[in-house]
């Protein structure tokens, strides 16, 4: 079974939702037969790369809330993250464009290190003092190396704006086609969708239901075509 997860590194609920989903998956009896694929989704795709703001400033301007309301929301998110065993800085974080991180995640997918890099990017953005937005490509290269990727290869990807850009845009178009207007968005075997950072119990129910309702393969014209098997290949008789 395949589970696809659309998310953004700048999305705190994606950070929390990933932990909740993984808790459910860890207890799922068929977890070794579940493939998890991370898909790209930008919350702020029109933001210029050099446009970096404090999170509180972004929240007050985007949602029209007061700074006190924005800070209260951050405190609530910090508590939700802590309940999942995650570190979360509720003050002095910043917000910026995540397109290059998504490109790097597609590169990491080819190297079999996508999940590792995503978790490291989440941690760097939500739990560490150093910014993932203001230190340039070398900060992302450093995090890529921590995830097990080659530094020069990561540097080359980041230096080429076209590298994996089509893959990111394809993920985003697919999200729109599936009806995802926000993230995290989980799709199980292209049959069931779960929107938001739901409790682990909801993910458990979704995994169980999707697994139980998988359609068995229906064979057409069984047994009439020549084939190869463990005992060798059938030889046509004339």
CSV table of C-alpha atoms in Angstrom, one decimal:
chain,number,residue,atom,x,y,z
A,1,UNK,CA,0.0,0.0,0.0
A,2,UNK,CA,1.2,3.5,-0.8
A,3,UNK,CA,0.7,6.6,1.3
A,4,UNK,CA,1.4,9.9,-0.2
A,5,UNK,CA,1.8,12.9,2.0
A,6,UNK,CA,1.6,16.5,0.7
A,7,UNK,CA,3.3,18.9,3.1
A,8,UNK,CA,5.4,22.1,3.4
A,9,UNK,CA,8.5,22.6,5.6
A,10,UNK,CA,7.0,26.0,6.7
A,11,UNK,CA,3.8,24.2,7.9
A,12,UNK,CA,3.8,23.5,11.7
A,13,UNK,CA,0.8,21.2,11.4
A,14,UNK,CA,2.8,19.1,8.8
A,15,UNK,CA,5.5,18.7,11.4
A,16,UNK,CA,3.1,17.6,14.0
A,17,UNK,CA,1.0,15.5,11.6
A,18,UNK,CA,4.0,13.6,10.4
A,19,UNK,CA,4.8,12.5,14.0
A,20,UNK,CA,1.1,11.5,14.6
A,21,UNK,CA,1.0,9.5,11.3
A,22,UNK,CA,4.3,7.7,12.1
A,23,UNK,CA,3.0,6.8,15.5
A,24,UNK,CA,0.0,5.1,13.9
A,25,UNK,CA,2.1,3.5,11.2
A,26,UNK,CA,4.6,2.1,13.7
A,27,UNK,CA,1.7,0.2,15.4
A,28,UNK,CA,0.1,-0.9,12.1
A,29,UNK,CA,0.5,-4.7,11.6
A,30,UNK,CA,1.4,-4.3,7.9
A,31,UNK,CA,3.7,-1.4,8.3
A,32,UNK,CA,6.5,-3.1,6.4
A,33,UNK,CA,4.3,-3.3,3.4
A,34,UNK,CA,3.4,0.4,3.4
A,35,UNK,CA,5.4,2.7,1.1
A,36,UNK,CA,5.4,6.4,2.2
A,37,UNK,CA,6.1,9.1,-0.4
A,38,UNK,CA,6.4,12.8,0.4
A,39,UNK,CA,5.0,15.2,-2.1
A,40,UNK,CA,5.6,19.0,-2.4
A,41,UNK,CA,3.1,21.7,-1.5
A,42,UNK,CA,4.1,25.4,-0.9
A,43,UNK,CA,1.9,27.4,1.4
A,44,UNK,CA,3.4,30.6,0.1
A,45,UNK,CA,4.5,29.9,-3.5
A,46,UNK,CA,4.5,33.6,-4.6
A,47,UNK,CA,6.9,34.7,-1.9
A,48,UNK,CA,10.3,35.9,-3.2
A,49,UNK,CA,13.3,33.9,-2.1
A,50,UNK,CA,14.8,37.0,-0.4
A,51,UNK,CA,11.5,37.9,1.4
A,52,UNK,CA,12.0,36.5,4.9
A,53,UNK,CA,9.8,37.7,7.8
A,54,UNK,CA,9.4,36.9,11.5
A,55,UNK,CA,6.6,34.3,11.9
A,56,UNK,CA,4.5,36.6,14.0
A,57,UNK,CA,4.7,39.4,11.4
A,58,UNK,CA,3.6,36.9,8.7
A,59,UNK,CA,0.7,35.7,10.8
A,60,UNK,CA,-0.6,39.2,11.7
A,61,UNK,CA,-0.4,40.4,8.1
A,62,UNK,CA,-1.8,37.3,6.4
A,63,UNK,CA,-4.6,36.5,8.8
A,64,UNK,CA,-5.4,39.9,10.3
A,65,UNK,CA,-4.8,38.7,13.9
A,66,UNK,CA,-3.2,40.6,16.7
A,67,UNK,CA,0.4,39.8,17.7
A,68,UNK,CA,-1.0,38.5,21.0
A,69,UNK,CA,-3.3,36.1,19.1
A,70,UNK,CA,-0.5,35.0,16.9
A,71,UNK,CA,1.8,34.3,19.9
A,72,UNK,CA,-1.0,32.4,21.6
A,73,UNK,CA,-1.4,30.2,18.5
A,74,UNK,CA,2.4,29.5,18.5
A,75,UNK,CA,2.2,28.5,22.2
A,76,UNK,CA,-0.6,26.1,21.4
A,77,UNK,CA,1.4,24.6,18.5
A,78,UNK,CA,4.4,24.3,20.9
A,79,UNK,CA,2.2,22.3,23.3
A,80,UNK,CA,0.8,20.1,20.5
A,81,UNK,CA,4.4,19.4,19.3
A,82,UNK,CA,5.6,18.6,22.8
A,83,UNK,CA,2.9,16.0,23.2
A,84,UNK,CA,4.4,14.2,20.2
A,85,UNK,CA,7.9,14.4,21.6
A,86,UNK,CA,8.9,17.2,19.2
A,87,UNK,CA,10.9,20.4,20.0
A,88,UNK,CA,9.3,23.6,18.9
A,89,UNK,CA,10.5,27.2,19.4
A,90,UNK,CA,7.5,29.4,20.0
A,91,UNK,CA,9.4,32.6,19.6
A,92,UNK,CA,11.8,34.2,17.2
A,93,UNK,CA,11.3,31.9,14.2
A,94,UNK,CA,11.2,33.2,10.7
A,95,UNK,CA,9.2,32.4,7.5
A,96,UNK,CA,10.3,32.3,3.9
A,97,UNK,CA,10.1,30.6,0.5
A,98,UNK,CA,10.5,26.8,0.6
A,99,UNK,CA,10.8,26.0,-3.1
A,100,UNK,CA,14.5,25.2,-3.0
A,101,UNK,CA,13.9,22.8,-0.1
A,102,UNK,CA,11.3,21.0,-2.1
A,103,UNK,CA,13.7,20.7,-5.0
A,104,UNK,CA,16.3,19.2,-2.7
A,105,UNK,CA,13.7,16.8,-1.3
A,106,UNK,CA,13.1,15.4,-4.8
A,107,UNK,CA,16.8,14.9,-5.2
A,108,UNK,CA,16.9,13.2,-1.8
A,109,UNK,CA,14.0,10.9,-2.9
A,110,UNK,CA,16.2,9.6,-5.8
A,111,UNK,CA,18.9,8.9,-3.3
A,112,UNK,CA,16.6,7.1,-0.9
A,113,UNK,CA,17.0,9.8,1.8
A,114,UNK,CA,13.8,11.8,1.4
A,115,UNK,CA,12.2,11.0,4.8
A,116,UNK,CA,15.5,11.7,6.6
A,117,UNK,CA,16.0,15.1,4.9
A,118,UNK,CA,12.4,16.1,5.5
A,119,UNK,CA,12.6,15.4,9.2
A,120,UNK,CA,15.9,17.3,9.4
A,121,UNK,CA,14.4,20.3,7.6
A,122,UNK,CA,11.4,20.3,10.0
A,123,UNK,CA,13.7,20.1,13.0
A,124,UNK,CA,15.9,22.9,11.7
A,125,UNK,CA,13.0,25.2,10.9
A,126,UNK,CA,10.9,24.6,14.0
A,127,UNK,CA,13.4,23.7,16.8
A,128,UNK,CA,16.7,25.3,16.0
A,129,UNK,CA,17.9,28.9,16.4
A,130,UNK,CA,19.6,29.1,13.1
A,131,UNK,CA,17.4,30.0,10.2
A,132,UNK,CA,16.9,27.8,7.1
A,133,UNK,CA,16.0,30.9,5.1
A,134,UNK,CA,18.7,33.6,5.7
A,135,UNK,CA,22.0,31.7,5.5
A,136,UNK,CA,21.8,30.8,1.8
A,137,UNK,CA,22.4,27.5,0.1
A,138,UNK,CA,25.2,26.4,2.4
A,139,UNK,CA,22.8,26.0,5.3
A,140,UNK,CA,20.7,23.6,3.2
A,141,UNK,CA,23.8,21.8,2.0
A,142,UNK,CA,24.8,21.3,5.6
A,143,UNK,CA,21.4,19.8,6.4
A,144,UNK,CA,21.5,17.6,3.3
A,145,UNK,CA,24.9,16.2,4.4
A,146,UNK,CA,23.3,15.4,7.8
A,147,UNK,CA,20.6,13.4,5.9
A,148,UNK,CA,23.3,11.3,4.2
A,149,UNK,CA,23.5,13.2,0.9
A,150,UNK,CA,26.6,14.2,-1.0
A,151,UNK,CA,27.5,17.9,-0.3
A,152,UNK,CA,28.6,18.7,-3.8
A,153,UNK,CA,25.7,17.0,-5.4
A,154,UNK,CA,23.3,18.9,-3.2
A,155,UNK,CA,25.1,22.2,-3.9
A,156,UNK,CA,24.8,21.5,-7.6
A,157,UNK,CA,21.0,21.0,-7.3
A,158,UNK,CA,20.6,24.2,-5.4
A,159,UNK,CA,22.7,26.2,-7.8
A,160,UNK,CA,20.4,25.2,-10.8
A,161,UNK,CA,16.9,26.8,-10.4
A,162,UNK,CA,15.6,24.3,-12.9
A,163,UNK,CA,16.8,21.2,-11.1
A,164,UNK,CA,13.7,19.2,-9.9
A,165,UNK,CA,11.5,22.3,-10.4
A,166,UNK,CA,9.2,20.4,-12.7
A,167,UNK,CA,8.8,17.6,-10.1
A,168,UNK,CA,7.8,20.2,-7.5
A,169,UNK,CA,5.2,21.8,-9.8
A,170,UNK,CA,3.9,18.4,-10.8
A,171,UNK,CA,3.2,17.5,-7.2
A,172,UNK,CA,1.5,20.8,-6.6
A,173,UNK,CA,-0.8,20.4,-9.7
A,174,UNK,CA,-1.6,16.9,-8.5
A,175,UNK,CA,-2.6,18.2,-5.1
A,176,UNK,CA,-5.0,20.7,-6.7
A,177,UNK,CA,-6.5,17.9,-8.9
A,178,UNK,CA,-7.1,15.8,-5.8
A,179,UNK,CA,-8.8,18.7,-4.0
A,180,UNK,CA,-6.1,19.5,-1.5
A,181,UNK,CA,-6.4,23.1,-0.4
A,182,UNK,CA,-4.2,22.8,2.6
A,183,UNK,CA,-1.6,20.5,4.2
A,184,UNK,CA,-0.8,18.1,5.6
A,185,UNK,CA,-2.8,16.0,3.1
A,186,UNK,CA,-2.6,12.2,3.2
A,187,UNK,CA,-3.7,10.0,0.3
A,188,UNK,CA,-3.9,6.2,0.9
A,189,UNK,CA,-3.7,4.1,-2.3
A,190,UNK,CA,-5.3,6.9,-4.2
A,191,UNK,CA,-8.6,5.8,-2.6
A,192,UNK,CA,-8.8,7.5,0.8
A,193,UNK,CA,-7.8,11.0,1.8
A,194,UNK,CA,-7.1,12.4,5.3
A,195,UNK,CA,-6.8,16.1,5.7
A,196,UNK,CA,-4.9,17.8,8.5
A,197,UNK,CA,-2.8,16.7,11.5
A,198,UNK,CA,-5.4,14.3,12.8
A,199,UNK,CA,-5.0,12.3,16.0
A,200,UNK,CA,-3.0,9.1,15.6
A,201,UNK,CA,-6.2,7.1,16.0
A,202,UNK,CA,-7.7,8.6,12.9
A,203,UNK,CA,-4.6,7.5,10.9
A,204,UNK,CA,-4.9,4.0,12.4
A,205,UNK,CA,-8.5,3.8,11.2
A,206,UNK,CA,-7.6,5.1,7.8
A,207,UNK,CA,-4.7,2.6,7.4
A,208,UNK,CA,-6.8,-0.3,8.5
A,209,UNK,CA,-9.7,0.6,6.2
A,210,UNK,CA,-7.5,1.2,3.2
A,211,UNK,CA,-5.7,-2.0,3.8
A,212,UNK,CA,-8.9,-4.1,4.2
A,213,UNK,CA,-10.5,-2.7,1.1
A,214,UNK,CA,-7.7,-3.2,-1.3
A,215,UNK,CA,-9.1,-4.9,-4.5
A,216,UNK,CA,-7.6,-8.3,-5.3
A,217,UNK,CA,-6.1,-8.6,-8.7
A,218,UNK,CA,-8.5,-10.0,-11.3
A,219,UNK,CA,-6.9,-12.1,-14.0
A,220,UNK,CA,-8.4,-12.2,-17.5
A,221,UNK,CA,-8.1,-15.3,-19.7
A,222,UNK,CA,-6.3,-17.3,-17.0
A,223,UNK,CA,-4.0,-20.1,-18.0
A,224,UNK,CA,-4.0,-19.6,-21.8
A,225,UNK,CA,-0.8,-17.6,-22.3
A,226,UNK,CA,2.7,-19.0,-22.2
A,227,UNK,CA,4.7,-17.7,-19.3
A,228,UNK,CA,7.9,-18.3,-17.3
A,229,UNK,CA,7.8,-19.5,-13.7
A,230,UNK,CA,9.9,-21.1,-11.0
A,231,UNK,CA,10.1,-24.3,-13.0
A,232,UNK,CA,11.2,-22.7,-16.2
A,233,UNK,CA,9.4,-21.4,-19.3
A,234,UNK,CA,6.6,-23.2,-21.2
A,235,UNK,CA,7.7,-24.5,-24.5
A,236,UNK,CA,5.0,-24.3,-27.2
A,237,UNK,CA,4.0,-27.7,-28.5
A,238,UNK,CA,3.3,-28.0,-32.3
